[in-house]
Amino acid sequence: MSKRRVLVVLLAMMLFSLSASAQMVKASFGVTGGGIATMMSGTVPYISSPMYLNGYGGAFATVNYGSILGLRAGLNYSMQGSSYSLSGVSINAAQSYMQVPVSLMLHLRSFFSLQAGFYQNILMSSSLTESGRSSVVISPDEGALKYNFGALAGFTFNFGRVVFLDIKYHYGLSNSYVIYGKGYPSSFATVGLGFNIISTRKSAF
């Protein structure tokens, strides 16, 4: 057998081996939404409510490599804020963000996954409502910062191939709000449902 034939045979065997051991890459796209509880981090003066409850919704894309690792990125419209009182006046600060979360996923079981990553918040709108003898609304709220970011961690429960429950905690690493010249980061927890609408699968090789 000539060297050329030997090379062709070896190449064919190598390609067959790679094809036989190829991992499958699965991509899915869908929508998600749920509740959000915002908490100001650290010792914040005037804060009267430890949690500010609201909601979020958006879209996501997930890429799973094999049966263990995955990467998920999303684009959410997130409503956050805080409540505090000052000299007998109740103040409600509300912010709406475009949120971009990115997380690495570890699939421990077919129905359970851990995830960790980071997020970026981009302020879309803000308002400050003062309720005392009279009601005053200030928009935009100058105390709300344009950008903030942080780390996230959580887990996912899958109910079949379409529906999943997503629970995450987001820890603020930068200031998100300024009260009397001092900046404070905010952290928030989310609990929501996701729906895989489109799924594709192909070999990694």
mmCIF file of C-alpha atoms in Angstrom:
data_model
loop_
_atom_site.group_PDB
_atom_site.id
_atom_site.type_symbol
_atom_site.label_atom_id
_atom_site.label_comp_id
_atom_site.label_asym_id
_atom_site.label_seq_id
_atom_site.Cartn_x
_atom_site.Cartn_y
_atom_site.Cartn_z
ATOM 1 C CA MET A 1 0.000 0.000 0.000
ATOM 2 C CA SER A 2 1.392 3.383 -1.009
ATOM 3 C CA LYS A 3 2.010 6.184 1.485
ATOM 4 C CA ARG A 4 -0.833 8.180 -0.064
ATOM 5 C CA ARG A 5 -3.329 5.370 0.523
ATOM 6 C CA VAL A 6 -2.092 4.898 4.087
ATOM 7 C CA LEU A 7 -2.583 8.625 4.707
ATOM 8 C CA VAL A 8 -6.103 8.528 3.258
ATOM 9 C CA VAL A 9 -7.029 5.509 5.397
ATOM 10 C CA LEU A 10 -5.636 7.128 8.568
ATOM 11 C CA LEU A 11 -7.481 10.367 7.806
ATOM 12 C CA ALA A 12 -10.730 8.501 7.224
ATOM 13 C CA MET A 13 -10.289 6.575 10.475
ATOM 14 C CA MET A 14 -9.622 9.786 12.381
ATOM 15 C CA LEU A 15 -12.696 11.507 10.925
ATOM 16 C CA PHE A 16 -14.830 8.457 11.743
ATOM 17 C CA SER A 17 -13.514 8.475 15.311
ATOM 18 C CA LEU A 18 -14.277 12.186 15.730
ATOM 19 C CA SER A 19 -17.719 11.711 14.245
ATOM 20 C CA ALA A 20 -18.474 8.797 16.551
ATOM 21 C CA SER A 21 -17.428 10.724 19.640
ATOM 22 C CA ALA A 22 -18.892 14.079 18.600
ATOM 23 C CA GLN A 23 -20.789 16.043 21.192
ATOM 24 C CA MET A 24 -24.157 17.467 20.305
ATOM 25 C CA VAL A 25 -24.724 21.208 20.517
ATOM 26 C CA LYS A 26 -28.312 22.177 21.307
ATOM 27 C CA ALA A 27 -29.562 25.740 21.037
ATOM 28 C CA SER A 28 -32.912 26.968 22.311
ATOM 29 C CA PHE A 29 -34.716 30.301 22.252
ATOM 30 C CA GLY A 30 -37.646 31.398 24.333
ATOM 31 C CA VAL A 31 -39.312 33.846 26.688
ATOM 32 C CA THR A 32 -39.235 34.264 30.447
ATOM 33 C CA GLY A 33 -40.883 36.379 33.112
ATOM 34 C CA GLY A 34 -41.666 36.539 36.813
ATOM 35 C CA GLY A 35 -41.304 38.455 40.042
ATOM 36 C CA ILE A 36 -38.391 40.485 41.326
ATOM 37 C CA ALA A 37 -37.517 41.648 44.855
ATOM 38 C CA THR A 38 -35.003 44.511 45.072
ATOM 39 C CA MET A 39 -32.932 45.170 48.189
ATOM 40 C CA MET A 40 -30.535 48.059 48.785
ATOM 41 C CA SER A 41 -27.156 46.730 49.924
ATOM 42 C CA GLY A 42 -25.405 47.936 53.065
ATOM 43 C CA THR A 43 -26.706 50.244 55.795
ATOM 44 C CA VAL A 44 -28.914 52.681 53.908
ATOM 45 C CA PRO A 45 -30.526 55.611 55.790
ATOM 46 C CA TYR A 46 -34.250 56.345 55.496
ATOM 47 C CA ILE A 47 -35.123 53.006 53.873
ATOM 48 C CA SER A 48 -38.455 51.863 55.313
ATOM 49 C CA SER A 49 -39.065 48.723 53.255
ATOM 50 C CA PRO A 50 -36.416 45.975 53.080
ATOM 51 C CA MET A 51 -37.756 44.721 49.739
ATOM 52 C CA TYR A 52 -39.315 46.406 46.719
ATOM 53 C CA LEU A 53 -41.483 43.958 44.769
ATOM 54 C CA ASN A 54 -42.089 44.196 41.035
ATOM 55 C CA GLY A 55 -41.632 42.113 37.886
ATOM 56 C CA TYR A 56 -39.521 41.382 34.823
ATOM 57 C CA GLY A 57 -39.917 39.791 31.401
ATOM 58 C CA GLY A 58 -37.875 39.161 28.293
ATOM 59 C CA ALA A 59 -36.242 36.699 25.939
ATOM 60 C CA PHE A 60 -33.270 34.347 26.184
ATOM 61 C CA ALA A 61 -31.016 32.066 24.184
ATOM 62 C CA THR A 62 -29.362 28.933 25.573
ATOM 63 C CA VAL A 63 -26.548 26.888 24.020
ATOM 64 C CA ASN A 64 -25.874 23.482 25.597
ATOM 65 C CA TYR A 65 -22.680 21.606 24.783
ATOM 66 C CA GLY A 66 -23.255 17.906 25.390
ATOM 67 C CA SER A 67 -25.248 17.018 28.496
ATOM 68 C CA ILE A 68 -23.215 18.910 31.133
ATOM 69 C CA LEU A 69 -22.334 22.475 30.134
ATOM 70 C CA GLY A 70 -24.464 25.320 28.846
ATOM 71 C CA LEU A 71 -24.388 29.075 28.265
ATOM 72 C CA ARG A 72 -27.461 31.293 28.615
ATOM 73 C CA ALA A 73 -27.834 34.963 27.661
ATOM 74 C CA GLY A 74 -30.939 37.081 27.990
ATOM 75 C CA LEU A 75 -32.471 40.485 27.379
ATOM 76 C CA ASN A 76 -35.027 41.485 30.032
ATOM 77 C CA TYR A 77 -37.148 44.490 30.856
ATOM 78 C CA SER A 78 -36.754 44.746 34.635
ATOM 79 C CA MET A 79 -38.697 46.989 37.041
ATOM 80 C CA GLN A 80 -36.883 47.758 40.300
ATOM 81 C CA GLY A 81 -36.847 50.421 43.004
ATOM 82 C CA SER A 82 -36.896 51.282 46.705
ATOM 83 C CA SER A 83 -39.123 52.926 49.313
ATOM 84 C CA TYR A 84 -38.020 55.229 52.113
ATOM 85 C CA SER A 85 -39.333 58.011 54.352
ATOM 86 C CA LEU A 86 -37.891 61.402 55.239
ATOM 87 C CA SER A 87 -39.412 63.994 57.623
ATOM 88 C CA GLY A 88 -42.825 62.365 57.444
ATOM 89 C CA VAL A 89 -42.809 62.142 53.643
ATOM 90 C CA SER A 90 -43.046 58.715 51.992
ATOM 91 C CA ILE A 91 -40.837 58.430 48.936
ATOM 92 C CA ASN A 92 -41.075 55.770 46.251
ATOM 93 C CA ALA A 93 -38.183 55.510 43.798
ATOM 94 C CA ALA A 94 -38.948 53.364 40.723
ATOM 95 C CA GLN A 95 -36.545 52.402 37.951
ATOM 96 C CA SER A 96 -36.968 50.447 34.730
ATOM 97 C CA TYR A 97 -33.919 48.746 33.263
ATOM 98 C CA MET A 98 -32.930 46.852 30.177
ATOM 99 C CA GLN A 99 -31.044 43.975 31.746
ATOM 100 C CA VAL A 100 -28.494 41.708 30.034
ATOM 101 C CA PRO A 101 -27.719 38.559 32.075
ATOM 102 C CA VAL A 102 -25.112 36.005 30.943
ATOM 103 C CA SER A 103 -24.555 32.785 32.888
ATOM 104 C CA LEU A 104 -22.664 29.520 32.626
ATOM 105 C CA MET A 105 -24.860 26.508 33.361
ATOM 106 C CA LEU A 106 -23.917 23.170 34.906
ATOM 107 C CA HIS A 107 -26.514 20.461 34.255
ATOM 108 C CA LEU A 108 -26.368 18.075 37.227
ATOM 109 C CA ARG A 109 -29.541 16.220 36.252
ATOM 110 C CA SER A 110 -31.921 16.363 33.332
ATOM 111 C CA PHE A 111 -34.312 18.347 35.536
ATOM 112 C CA PHE A 112 -31.849 20.426 37.594
ATOM 113 C CA SER A 113 -29.084 22.904 36.695
ATOM 114 C CA LEU A 114 -26.831 25.341 38.537
ATOM 115 C CA GLN A 115 -25.865 28.662 36.978
ATOM 116 C CA ALA A 116 -23.485 31.527 37.703
ATOM 117 C CA GLY A 117 -22.466 34.609 35.767
ATOM 118 C CA PHE A 118 -22.909 38.376 35.587
ATOM 119 C CA TYR A 119 -25.458 40.995 34.549
ATOM 120 C CA GLN A 120 -25.537 44.569 33.235
ATOM 121 C CA ASN A 121 -28.410 46.976 33.946
ATOM 122 C CA ILE A 122 -29.077 49.912 31.600
ATOM 123 C CA LEU A 123 -31.512 52.511 32.951
ATOM 124 C CA MET A 124 -34.480 53.149 30.652
ATOM 125 C CA SER A 125 -36.674 55.332 32.879
ATOM 126 C CA SER A 126 -36.962 56.467 36.496
ATOM 127 C CA SER A 127 -39.324 58.391 38.727
ATOM 128 C CA LEU A 128 -39.475 59.665 42.302
ATOM 129 C CA THR A 129 -42.892 59.946 43.964
ATOM 130 C CA GLU A 130 -43.226 61.937 47.180
ATOM 131 C CA SER A 131 -46.420 61.333 49.163
ATOM 132 C CA GLY A 132 -47.151 63.644 52.064
ATOM 133 C CA ARG A 133 -49.722 66.425 52.326
ATOM 134 C CA SER A 134 -49.541 66.495 48.550
ATOM 135 C CA SER A 135 -48.224 64.107 45.926
ATOM 136 C CA VAL A 136 -45.251 65.105 43.787
ATOM 137 C CA VAL A 137 -43.775 63.048 40.935
ATOM 138 C CA ILE A 138 -40.263 63.780 39.679
ATOM 139 C CA SER A 139 -39.186 62.151 36.414
ATOM 140 C CA PRO A 140 -36.467 61.366 35.654
ATOM 141 C CA ASP A 141 -35.062 60.667 39.099
ATOM 142 C CA GLU A 142 -31.561 62.141 39.302
ATOM 143 C CA GLY A 143 -30.600 59.668 42.028
ATOM 144 C CA ALA A 144 -30.872 56.683 39.659
ATOM 145 C CA LEU A 145 -27.565 55.903 37.940
ATOM 146 C CA LYS A 146 -27.512 55.101 34.227
ATOM 147 C CA TYR A 147 -25.538 51.848 34.498
ATOM 148 C CA ASN A 148 -24.905 49.207 37.140
ATOM 149 C CA PHE A 149 -23.642 45.639 37.073
ATOM 150 C CA GLY A 150 -23.096 42.639 39.311
ATOM 151 C CA ALA A 151 -22.763 38.883 39.698
ATOM 152 C CA LEU A 152 -25.567 36.323 39.625
ATOM 153 C CA ALA A 153 -26.052 32.749 40.805
ATOM 154 C CA GLY A 154 -29.010 30.407 40.993
ATOM 155 C CA PHE A 155 -30.592 27.222 39.773
ATOM 156 C CA THR A 156 -33.132 25.966 37.256
ATOM 157 C CA PHE A 157 -35.759 23.233 37.507
ATOM 158 C CA ASN A 158 -36.869 21.776 34.175
ATOM 159 C CA PHE A 159 -40.436 20.497 33.788
ATOM 160 C CA GLY A 160 -39.951 18.574 30.577
ATOM 161 C CA ARG A 161 -38.417 20.143 27.472
ATOM 162 C CA VAL A 162 -40.459 23.327 27.306
ATOM 163 C CA VAL A 163 -41.162 24.807 30.757
ATOM 164 C CA PHE A 164 -38.623 25.596 33.498
ATOM 165 C CA LEU A 165 -38.520 27.420 36.828
ATOM 166 C CA ASP A 166 -35.660 29.892 37.199
ATOM 167 C CA ILE A 167 -34.503 31.189 40.612
ATOM 168 C CA LYS A 168 -31.550 33.591 40.801
ATOM 169 C CA TYR A 169 -29.897 36.046 43.170
ATOM 170 C CA HIS A 170 -28.158 39.107 41.705
ATOM 171 C CA TYR A 171 -25.509 40.810 43.829
ATOM 172 C CA GLY A 172 -24.723 44.417 42.911
ATOM 173 C CA LEU A 173 -21.042 45.196 42.416
ATOM 174 C CA SER A 174 -21.527 48.859 41.474
ATOM 175 C CA ASN A 175 -23.697 51.670 42.813
ATOM 176 C CA SER A 176 -27.191 51.904 41.380
ATOM 177 C CA TYR A 177 -28.703 54.760 43.384
ATOM 178 C CA VAL A 178 -27.497 57.950 45.074
ATOM 179 C CA ILE A 179 -29.066 59.295 48.287
ATOM 180 C CA TYR A 180 -27.763 62.680 49.469
ATOM 181 C CA GLY A 181 -24.546 62.366 47.507
ATOM 182 C CA LYS A 182 -23.709 58.820 48.588
ATOM 183 C CA GLY A 183 -24.024 55.885 46.232
ATOM 184 C CA TYR A 184 -25.471 52.501 47.155
ATOM 185 C CA PRO A 185 -25.521 49.205 45.248
ATOM 186 C CA SER A 186 -28.708 47.190 45.027
ATOM 187 C CA SER A 187 -29.186 43.449 44.954
ATOM 188 C CA PHE A 188 -32.265 41.585 43.806
ATOM 189 C CA ALA A 189 -33.762 38.111 43.632
ATOM 190 C CA THR A 190 -35.867 36.802 40.745
ATOM 191 C CA VAL A 191 -38.288 33.900 40.515
ATOM 192 C CA GLY A 192 -39.791 33.216 37.124
ATOM 193 C CA LEU A 193 -40.968 30.758 34.518
ATOM 194 C CA GLY A 194 -39.294 30.202 31.160
ATOM 195 C CA PHE A 195 -40.621 28.654 27.966
ATOM 196 C CA ASN A 196 -38.391 27.105 25.289
ATOM 197 C CA ILE A 197 -40.135 28.010 22.023
ATOM 198 C CA ILE A 198 -37.534 27.049 19.402
ATOM 199 C CA SER A 199 -34.885 24.335 19.735
ATOM 200 C CA THR A 200 -32.178 23.186 17.306
ATOM 201 C CA ARG A 201 -29.558 20.465 17.573
ATOM 202 C CA LYS A 202 -26.428 19.634 15.591
ATOM 203 C CA SER A 203 -23.055 17.982 15.946
ATOM 204 C CA ALA A 204 -20.144 20.022 17.301
ATOM 205 C CA PHE A 205 -17.893 18.646 14.567
#
